[in-house]
XYZ file of C-alpha atoms in Angstrom:
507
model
C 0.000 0.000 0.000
C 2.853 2.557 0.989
C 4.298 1.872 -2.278
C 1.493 2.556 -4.616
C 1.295 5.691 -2.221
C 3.987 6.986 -3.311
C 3.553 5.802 -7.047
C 0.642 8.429 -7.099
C 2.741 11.154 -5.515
C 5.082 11.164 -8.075
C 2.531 10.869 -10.678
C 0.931 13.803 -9.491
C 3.933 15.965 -9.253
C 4.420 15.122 -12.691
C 1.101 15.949 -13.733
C 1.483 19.850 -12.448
C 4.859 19.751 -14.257
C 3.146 18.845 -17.649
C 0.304 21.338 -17.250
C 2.626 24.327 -16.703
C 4.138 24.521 -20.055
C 6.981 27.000 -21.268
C 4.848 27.682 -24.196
C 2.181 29.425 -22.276
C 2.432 32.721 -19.835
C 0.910 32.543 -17.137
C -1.702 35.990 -16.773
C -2.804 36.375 -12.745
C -4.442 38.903 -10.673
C -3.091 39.880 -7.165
C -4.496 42.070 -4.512
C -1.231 43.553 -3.725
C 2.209 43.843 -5.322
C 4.538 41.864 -3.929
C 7.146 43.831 -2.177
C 10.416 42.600 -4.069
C 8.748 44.183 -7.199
C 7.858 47.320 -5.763
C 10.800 50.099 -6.045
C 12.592 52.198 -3.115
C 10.541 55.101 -4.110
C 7.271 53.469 -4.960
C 4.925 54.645 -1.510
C 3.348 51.363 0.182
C -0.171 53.220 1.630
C -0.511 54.657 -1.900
C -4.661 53.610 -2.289
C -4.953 54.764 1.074
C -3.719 57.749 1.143
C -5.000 59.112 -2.477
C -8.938 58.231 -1.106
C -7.430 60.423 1.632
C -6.998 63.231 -0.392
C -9.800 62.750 -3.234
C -12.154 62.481 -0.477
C -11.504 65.083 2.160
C -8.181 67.061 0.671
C -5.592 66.251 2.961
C -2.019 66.405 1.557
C -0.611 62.631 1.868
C 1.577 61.296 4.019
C 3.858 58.655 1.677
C 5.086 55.791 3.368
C 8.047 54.739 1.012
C 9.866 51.153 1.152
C 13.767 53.184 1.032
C 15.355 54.538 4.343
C 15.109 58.718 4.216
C 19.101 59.001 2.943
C 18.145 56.258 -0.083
C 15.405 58.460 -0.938
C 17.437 61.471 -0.802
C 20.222 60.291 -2.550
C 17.769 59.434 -5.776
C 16.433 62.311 -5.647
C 19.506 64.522 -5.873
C 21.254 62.168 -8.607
C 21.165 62.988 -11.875
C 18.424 61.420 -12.903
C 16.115 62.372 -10.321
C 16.866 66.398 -11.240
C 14.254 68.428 -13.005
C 15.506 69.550 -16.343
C 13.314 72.389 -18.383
C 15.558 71.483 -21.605
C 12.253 70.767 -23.599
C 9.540 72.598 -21.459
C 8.480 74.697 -25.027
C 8.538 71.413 -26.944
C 6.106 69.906 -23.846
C 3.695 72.953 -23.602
C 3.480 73.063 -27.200
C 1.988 69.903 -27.722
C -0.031 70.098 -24.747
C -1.415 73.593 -26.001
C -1.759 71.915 -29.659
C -3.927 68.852 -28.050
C -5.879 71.368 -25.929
C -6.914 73.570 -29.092
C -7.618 70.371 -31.074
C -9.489 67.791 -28.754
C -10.192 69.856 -25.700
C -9.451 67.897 -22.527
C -6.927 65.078 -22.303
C -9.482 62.651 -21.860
C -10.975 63.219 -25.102
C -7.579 63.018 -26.602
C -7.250 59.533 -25.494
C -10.323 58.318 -26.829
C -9.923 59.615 -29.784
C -6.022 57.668 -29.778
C -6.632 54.821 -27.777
C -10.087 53.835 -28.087
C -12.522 52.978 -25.169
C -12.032 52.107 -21.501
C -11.843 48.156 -21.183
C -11.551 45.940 -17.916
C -8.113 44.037 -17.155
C -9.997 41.203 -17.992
C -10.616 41.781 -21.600
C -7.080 42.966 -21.891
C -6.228 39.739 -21.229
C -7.074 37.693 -24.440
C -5.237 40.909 -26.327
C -2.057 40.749 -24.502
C -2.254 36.359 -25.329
C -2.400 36.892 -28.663
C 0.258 39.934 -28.902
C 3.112 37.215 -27.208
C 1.915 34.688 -29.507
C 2.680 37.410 -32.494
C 5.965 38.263 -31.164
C 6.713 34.318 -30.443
C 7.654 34.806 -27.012
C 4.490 32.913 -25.342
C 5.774 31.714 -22.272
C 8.883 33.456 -21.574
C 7.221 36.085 -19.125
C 4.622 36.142 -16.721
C 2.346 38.765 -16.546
C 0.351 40.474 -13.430
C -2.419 42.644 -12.706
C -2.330 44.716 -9.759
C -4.261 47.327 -8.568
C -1.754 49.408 -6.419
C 1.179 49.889 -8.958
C 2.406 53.702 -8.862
C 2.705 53.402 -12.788
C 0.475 51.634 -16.025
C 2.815 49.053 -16.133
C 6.659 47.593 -14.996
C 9.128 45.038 -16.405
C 10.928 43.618 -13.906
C 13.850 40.834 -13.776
C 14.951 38.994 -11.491
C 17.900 36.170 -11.735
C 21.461 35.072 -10.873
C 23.857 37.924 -10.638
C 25.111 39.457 -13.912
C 28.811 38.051 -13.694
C 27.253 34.537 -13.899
C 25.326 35.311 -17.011
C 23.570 32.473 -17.551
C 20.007 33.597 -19.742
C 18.344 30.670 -18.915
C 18.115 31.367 -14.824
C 16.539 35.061 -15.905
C 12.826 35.572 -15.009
C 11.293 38.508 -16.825
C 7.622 39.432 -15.192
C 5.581 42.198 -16.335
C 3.179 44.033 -13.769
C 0.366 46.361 -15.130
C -2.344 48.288 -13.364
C -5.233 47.625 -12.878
C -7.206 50.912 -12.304
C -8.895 54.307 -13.854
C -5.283 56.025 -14.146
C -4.424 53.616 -16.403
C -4.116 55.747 -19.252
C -3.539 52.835 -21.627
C -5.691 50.384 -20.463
C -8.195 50.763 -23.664
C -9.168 48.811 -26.428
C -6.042 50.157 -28.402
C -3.929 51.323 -25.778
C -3.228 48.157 -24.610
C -1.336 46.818 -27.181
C 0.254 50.398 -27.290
C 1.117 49.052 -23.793
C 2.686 45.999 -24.717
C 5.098 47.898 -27.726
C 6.315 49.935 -24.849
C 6.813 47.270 -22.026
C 7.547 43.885 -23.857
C 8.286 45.465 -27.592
C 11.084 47.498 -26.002
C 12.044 46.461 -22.361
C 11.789 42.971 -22.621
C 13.557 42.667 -26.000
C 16.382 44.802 -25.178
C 16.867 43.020 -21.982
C 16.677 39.565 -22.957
C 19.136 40.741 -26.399
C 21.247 42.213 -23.552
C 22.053 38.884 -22.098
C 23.144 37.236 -24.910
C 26.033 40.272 -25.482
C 29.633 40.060 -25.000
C 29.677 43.209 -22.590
C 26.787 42.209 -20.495
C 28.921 41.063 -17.644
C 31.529 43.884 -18.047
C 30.222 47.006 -19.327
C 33.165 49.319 -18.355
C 35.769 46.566 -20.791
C 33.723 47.954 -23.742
C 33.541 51.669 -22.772
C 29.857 51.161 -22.280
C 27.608 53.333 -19.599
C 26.205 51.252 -16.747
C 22.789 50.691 -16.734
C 21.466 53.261 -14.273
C 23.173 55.818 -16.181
C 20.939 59.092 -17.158
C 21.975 58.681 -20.981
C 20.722 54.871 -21.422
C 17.377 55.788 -19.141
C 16.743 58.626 -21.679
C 17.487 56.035 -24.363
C 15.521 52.977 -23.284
C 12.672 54.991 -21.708
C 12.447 57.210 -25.008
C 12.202 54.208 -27.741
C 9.627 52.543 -25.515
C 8.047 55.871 -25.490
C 7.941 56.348 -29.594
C 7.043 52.463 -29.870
C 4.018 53.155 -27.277
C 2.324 55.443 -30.249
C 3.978 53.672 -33.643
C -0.076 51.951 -33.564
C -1.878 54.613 -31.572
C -4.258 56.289 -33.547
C -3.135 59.581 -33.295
C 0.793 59.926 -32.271
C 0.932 63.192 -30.840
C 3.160 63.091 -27.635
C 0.555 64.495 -25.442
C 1.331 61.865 -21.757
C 4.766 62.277 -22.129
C 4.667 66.135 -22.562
C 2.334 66.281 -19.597
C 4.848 64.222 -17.429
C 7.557 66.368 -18.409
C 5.332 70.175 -17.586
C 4.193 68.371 -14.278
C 8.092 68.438 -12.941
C 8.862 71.520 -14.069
C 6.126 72.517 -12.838
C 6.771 71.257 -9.353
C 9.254 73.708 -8.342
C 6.872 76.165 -7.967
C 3.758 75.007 -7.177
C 2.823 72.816 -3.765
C 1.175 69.376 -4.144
C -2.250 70.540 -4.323
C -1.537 73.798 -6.199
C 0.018 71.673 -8.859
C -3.027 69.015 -8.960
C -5.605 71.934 -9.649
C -3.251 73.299 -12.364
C -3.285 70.302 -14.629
C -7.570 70.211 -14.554
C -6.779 72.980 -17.514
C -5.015 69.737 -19.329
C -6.747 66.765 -17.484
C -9.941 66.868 -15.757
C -9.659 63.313 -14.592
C -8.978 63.408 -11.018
C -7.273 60.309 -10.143
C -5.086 60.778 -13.226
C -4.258 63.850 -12.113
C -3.734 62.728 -8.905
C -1.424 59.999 -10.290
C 1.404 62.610 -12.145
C 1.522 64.834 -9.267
C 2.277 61.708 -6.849
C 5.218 60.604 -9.528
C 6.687 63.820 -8.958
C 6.401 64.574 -5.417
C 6.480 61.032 -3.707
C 9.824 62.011 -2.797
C 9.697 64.814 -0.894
C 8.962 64.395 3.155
C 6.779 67.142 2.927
C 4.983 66.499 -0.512
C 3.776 70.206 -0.050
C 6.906 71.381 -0.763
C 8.369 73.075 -3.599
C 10.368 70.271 -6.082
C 10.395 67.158 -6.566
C 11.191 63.929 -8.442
C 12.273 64.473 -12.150
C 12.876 60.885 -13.637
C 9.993 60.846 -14.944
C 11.130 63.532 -17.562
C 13.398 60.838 -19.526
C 10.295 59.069 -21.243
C 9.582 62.752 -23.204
C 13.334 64.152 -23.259
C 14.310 60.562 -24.630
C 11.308 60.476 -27.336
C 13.086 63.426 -28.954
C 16.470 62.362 -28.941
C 14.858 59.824 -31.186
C 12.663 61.382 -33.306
C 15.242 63.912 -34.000
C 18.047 61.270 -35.357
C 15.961 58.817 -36.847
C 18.268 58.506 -39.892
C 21.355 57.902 -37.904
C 19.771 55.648 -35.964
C 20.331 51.749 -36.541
C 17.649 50.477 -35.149
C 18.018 46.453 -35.286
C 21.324 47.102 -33.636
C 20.163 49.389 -30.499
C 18.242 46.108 -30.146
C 21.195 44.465 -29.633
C 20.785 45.078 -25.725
C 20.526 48.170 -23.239
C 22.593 51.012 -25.704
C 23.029 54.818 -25.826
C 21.978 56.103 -28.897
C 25.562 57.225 -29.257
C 26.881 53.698 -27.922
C 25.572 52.067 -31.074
C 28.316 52.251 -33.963
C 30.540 51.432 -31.151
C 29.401 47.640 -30.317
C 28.959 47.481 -34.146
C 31.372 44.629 -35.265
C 31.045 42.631 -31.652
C 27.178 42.575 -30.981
C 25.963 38.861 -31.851
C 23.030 39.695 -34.169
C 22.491 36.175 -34.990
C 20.641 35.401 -31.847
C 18.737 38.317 -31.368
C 14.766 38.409 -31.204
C 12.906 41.619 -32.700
C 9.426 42.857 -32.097
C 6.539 42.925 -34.727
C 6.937 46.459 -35.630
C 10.515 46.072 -36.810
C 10.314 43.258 -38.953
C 9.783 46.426 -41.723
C 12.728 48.567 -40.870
C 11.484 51.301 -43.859
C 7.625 51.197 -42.758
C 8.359 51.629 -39.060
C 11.053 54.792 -39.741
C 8.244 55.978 -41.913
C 6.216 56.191 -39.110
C 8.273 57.969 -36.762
C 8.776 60.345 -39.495
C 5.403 61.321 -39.715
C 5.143 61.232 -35.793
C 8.175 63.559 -35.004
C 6.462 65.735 -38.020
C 2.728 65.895 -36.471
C 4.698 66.709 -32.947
C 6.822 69.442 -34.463
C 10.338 67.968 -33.700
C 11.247 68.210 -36.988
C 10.553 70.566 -40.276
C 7.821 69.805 -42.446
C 8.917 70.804 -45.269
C 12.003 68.648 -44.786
C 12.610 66.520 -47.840
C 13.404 63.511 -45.624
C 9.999 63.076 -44.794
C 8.951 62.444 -48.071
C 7.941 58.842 -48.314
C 10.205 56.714 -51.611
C 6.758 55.913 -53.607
C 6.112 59.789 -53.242
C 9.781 60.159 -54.278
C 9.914 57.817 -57.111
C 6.422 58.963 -58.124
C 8.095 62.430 -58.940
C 10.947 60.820 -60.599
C 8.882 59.293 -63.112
C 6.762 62.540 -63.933
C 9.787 64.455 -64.325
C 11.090 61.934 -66.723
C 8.075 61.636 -68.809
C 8.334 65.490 -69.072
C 11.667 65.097 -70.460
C 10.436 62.607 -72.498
C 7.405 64.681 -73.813
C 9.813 67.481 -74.351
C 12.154 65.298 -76.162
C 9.322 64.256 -78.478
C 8.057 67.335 -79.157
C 11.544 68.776 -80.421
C 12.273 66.061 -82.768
C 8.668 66.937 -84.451
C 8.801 67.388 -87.730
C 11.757 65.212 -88.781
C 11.484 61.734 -90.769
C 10.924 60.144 -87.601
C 9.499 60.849 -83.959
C 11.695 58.195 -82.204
C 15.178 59.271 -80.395
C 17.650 57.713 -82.117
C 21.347 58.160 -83.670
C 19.860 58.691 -86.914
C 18.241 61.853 -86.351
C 20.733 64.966 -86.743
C 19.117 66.549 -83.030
C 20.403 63.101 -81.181
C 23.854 63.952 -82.628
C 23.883 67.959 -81.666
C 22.873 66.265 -78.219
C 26.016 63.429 -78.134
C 29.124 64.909 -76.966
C 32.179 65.281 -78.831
C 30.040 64.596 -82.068
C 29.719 68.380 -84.500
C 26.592 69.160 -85.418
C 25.796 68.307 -89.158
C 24.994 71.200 -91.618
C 21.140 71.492 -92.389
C 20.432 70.343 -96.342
C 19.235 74.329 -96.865
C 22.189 75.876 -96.706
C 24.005 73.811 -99.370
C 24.138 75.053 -102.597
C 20.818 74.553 -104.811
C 21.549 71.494 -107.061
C 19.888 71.460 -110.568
C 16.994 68.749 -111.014
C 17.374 66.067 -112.996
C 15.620 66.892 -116.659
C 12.901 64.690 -117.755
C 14.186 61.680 -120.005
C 13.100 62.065 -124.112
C 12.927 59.435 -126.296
C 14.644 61.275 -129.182
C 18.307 60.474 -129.707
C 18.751 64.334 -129.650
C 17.295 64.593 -126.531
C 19.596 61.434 -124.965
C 22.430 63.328 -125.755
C 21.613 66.624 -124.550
C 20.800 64.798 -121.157
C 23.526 62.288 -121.222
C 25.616 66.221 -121.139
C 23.333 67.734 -118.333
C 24.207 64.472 -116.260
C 27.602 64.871 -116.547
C 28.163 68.169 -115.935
C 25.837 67.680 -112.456
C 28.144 65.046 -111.894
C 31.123 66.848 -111.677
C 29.392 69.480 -109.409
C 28.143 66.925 -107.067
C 32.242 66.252 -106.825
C 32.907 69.059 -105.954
C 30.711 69.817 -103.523
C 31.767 66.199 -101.665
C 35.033 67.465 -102.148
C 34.449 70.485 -99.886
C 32.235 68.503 -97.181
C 35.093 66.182 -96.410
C 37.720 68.862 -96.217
C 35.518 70.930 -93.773
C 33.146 68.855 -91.833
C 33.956 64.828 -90.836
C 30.565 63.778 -89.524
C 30.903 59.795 -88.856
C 28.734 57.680 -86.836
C 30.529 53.896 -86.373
C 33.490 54.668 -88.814
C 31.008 55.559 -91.799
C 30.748 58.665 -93.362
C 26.983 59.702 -93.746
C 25.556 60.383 -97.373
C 22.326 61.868 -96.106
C 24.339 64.594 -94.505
C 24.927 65.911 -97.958
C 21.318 65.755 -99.622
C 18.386 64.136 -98.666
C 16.704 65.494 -101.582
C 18.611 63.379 -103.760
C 19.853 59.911 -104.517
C 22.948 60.154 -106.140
C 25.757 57.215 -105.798
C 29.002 59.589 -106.229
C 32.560 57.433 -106.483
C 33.864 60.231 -104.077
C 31.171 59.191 -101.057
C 30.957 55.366 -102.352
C 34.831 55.223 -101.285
C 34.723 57.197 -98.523
């Protein structure tokens, strides 16, 4: 009996093993984040404390997971400072959006469609993996206390083991009205920005040569402010390459709300952006981001990291020709750290999203996106799509063409060719033939007589035009030499007539 026991132990530990497949993610819903996913600066009463102030307007109280120096320390680095580098770039396109759709809620409908549930994002964000091919190779959770939409995390051996296969990758999205994204198009906007660039880069990155040693290949480390701006501005651009309209509008707003946070308070600041966004809990949400920090979230400043995902955008849109793109894939790269790892990155192995299977089709598309945005000219010729291009090739070569045509009216023949006396004034190093009407007037050939008078009176006229006819040959090949393949031409003489001199016979 103890033996069978055990016979249907192991059978049913092999059983679970079968049913949990690496070809399938695995999609759950939690109540709470777990802790070793939530960052130093991410608060832990955040729910409670924004019904706090929704409800009765008291300023919150954050209760963060970091000590007070850890917090400190991130926000004084260099990536926690607030920059105003593209503040007219952000209030431009917030003013633009404004004029256009009204508020920002509007604006998302009309770019990402209609609120959905986290439970019919579900079957979309299946069948995105399944496009992508990486089914199974992440797990996915829904949350509803997340500070942000949505969070790749890894988790794994330390990096000077690299080993790939002991990496876990697990993507965290929220589950609530700030959720910006989660919409019946928005999602999969989503999913370009958190698997589509975060996931690919960072699985690519583990298969590199430099990804245990950065500093042997004169590469930035990975909390550097260049390859945050980087890797938080490409998954910004791929967040709208399928949005419906790609005007930069959440990223510009980010970017006002911190510079706007060194002179306004916490709830100054949330009644400014009801001119942009008269949601309150998103509001609510990008004045948290930026003031979480702070022990007194009334104070002036705050946290600027948030500004990479707009400042990084147009770093991008703004060099999209001198960008490679399949090789920033190669792993977590500067935009300026790219021609460097050019000859060592192992491109063999590397997986790409959808979107950049078409390397021409997806820079058209940021074209037209930095365009709409105003990050570029638009009457820069670069944005010109190649059918548009090649379309005006062709009409400006059929008006050569019809030009062409019409100048060689009026000649024995309408077709360009090298036996037409225009096509030779047009080769070079070939002299232009004289025209048959400024030769001297040749007299006609009299009418034949039957008489034997007659014969001999024309057998005289034919000799003496014969002799002039040599004579005039004579002068043509002392002053003009007009030869096409070796041959001197007898119809440069006289069309009008068909004489067979010796002179031009042995030329």
């Amino acid at each position: 009996m103890k033996k069978k026991k055990k016979k249907s132990q192991k059978s049913g530990r092999s059983k679970v093993r079968i049913r949990i497949t690496p070809n399938r993610t695995s999609i759950k819903t939690y109540d709470a984040t777990p802790k070793r996913f939530v960052s130093k600066i991410d608060p832990l009463n955040l729910e409670e404390q924004k019904q706090r102030f929704l409800k009765y307007g008291l300023v919150p109280r954050f209760e963060l997971r970091g000590s007070p120096d850890r917090i400190q320390d991130m926000i004084s680095a260099k990536r926690g400072q607030i920059r105003f580098q593209y503040l007219k770039d952000a209030k431009r396109i917030l003013d633009h959006v404004y004029e256009k759709y009204g508020t920002g809620e509007d604006f998302l409908y009309k770019s990402f469609g209609p609120r959905i549930s986290a439970s019919q994002a579900t079957p979309t964000l299946s069948e995105y993996l399944k496009l992508n091919m990486v089914d199974g190779m992440l797990s996915i959770g829904w949350t509803k206390d997340l500070s942000c939409s949505g969070r790749m995390s890894m988790t794994g051996p330390n990096t000077k083991l690299n080993k790939p296969e002991a990496r876990r990758f697990s993507l965290w999205l929220k589950d609530s009205v700030d959720n910006a994204y989660l919409r019946e198009g928005g999602i999969v906007c989503l999913a370009d920005h958190e698997i589509g660039t975060h996931f690919f880069r960072s699985l690519n990155d583990g298969l590199q040569p430099w990804y245990s040693n950065r500093d042997r290949f004169g590469l930035r480390g990975v909390k550097s402010l260049q390859l945050l701006e980087t890797e938080e501005g490409l998954a910004t651009v791929n967040t709208h390459i399928q949005a419906k309209v790609p005007l930069l509008f959440m990223p510009a707003l980010v970017y006002y709300t911190s510079c706007k946070a060194t002179e306004m308070t916490f709830e100054e600041l949330y009644d400014h952006l009801q001119h942009y966004v008269k949601n309150p809990e998103q509001r609510w949400k990008h004045v948290m981001r930026v003031k979480r920090g702070l022990e007194n979230p009334n104070d002036l400043g705050g946290y600027g990291k948030d500004q990479c995902y707009f400042a990084g955008a147009v770093e991008v849109l703004r060099n999209i020709e001198n960008i490679d793109f399949q090789l920033l894939y190669a792993g977590k790269l500067c935009l300026d750290e790219v021609s460097r790892v050019k000859r060592i990155a192992r491109m063999e192995c590397i997986k790409l999203p959808h979107f950049l299977q078409n390397i021409e089709q997806y820079k058209k598309r940021l074209r037209y996106m930095a365009q709409i945005n105003g990050l570029i000219p638009k009457e820069d010729s670069s944005l010109r799509s190649p059918r548009s291009r090649s379309r005006k090739c062709r009409k400006a070569s059929s008006s050569s063409m019809s030009s062409a045509s019409t100048t060689s009216a009026g000649t024995n023949s309408s077709t360009h060719n090298l036996d037409s006396p225009h096509s030779l004034s047009r080769l070079p190093g070939r002299i232009t033939p004289i025209p048959p009407s400024s030769l001297p007037p040749l007299r006609p050939t009299p009418p034949k007589c039957g008489s034997p008078t007659r014969r001999l009176l024309d057998r005289r006229a034919q000799s003496k035009q014969t002799l002039l006819q040599t004579d005039i040959s004579q002068e043509l090949t002392e002053d003009i030499h007009i030869s096409v393949d070796g041959h001197l031409r007898k119809n440069d003489i006289d069309n009008s007539t068909n004489v067979n001199h010796p002179a031009i016979a042995s030329a």
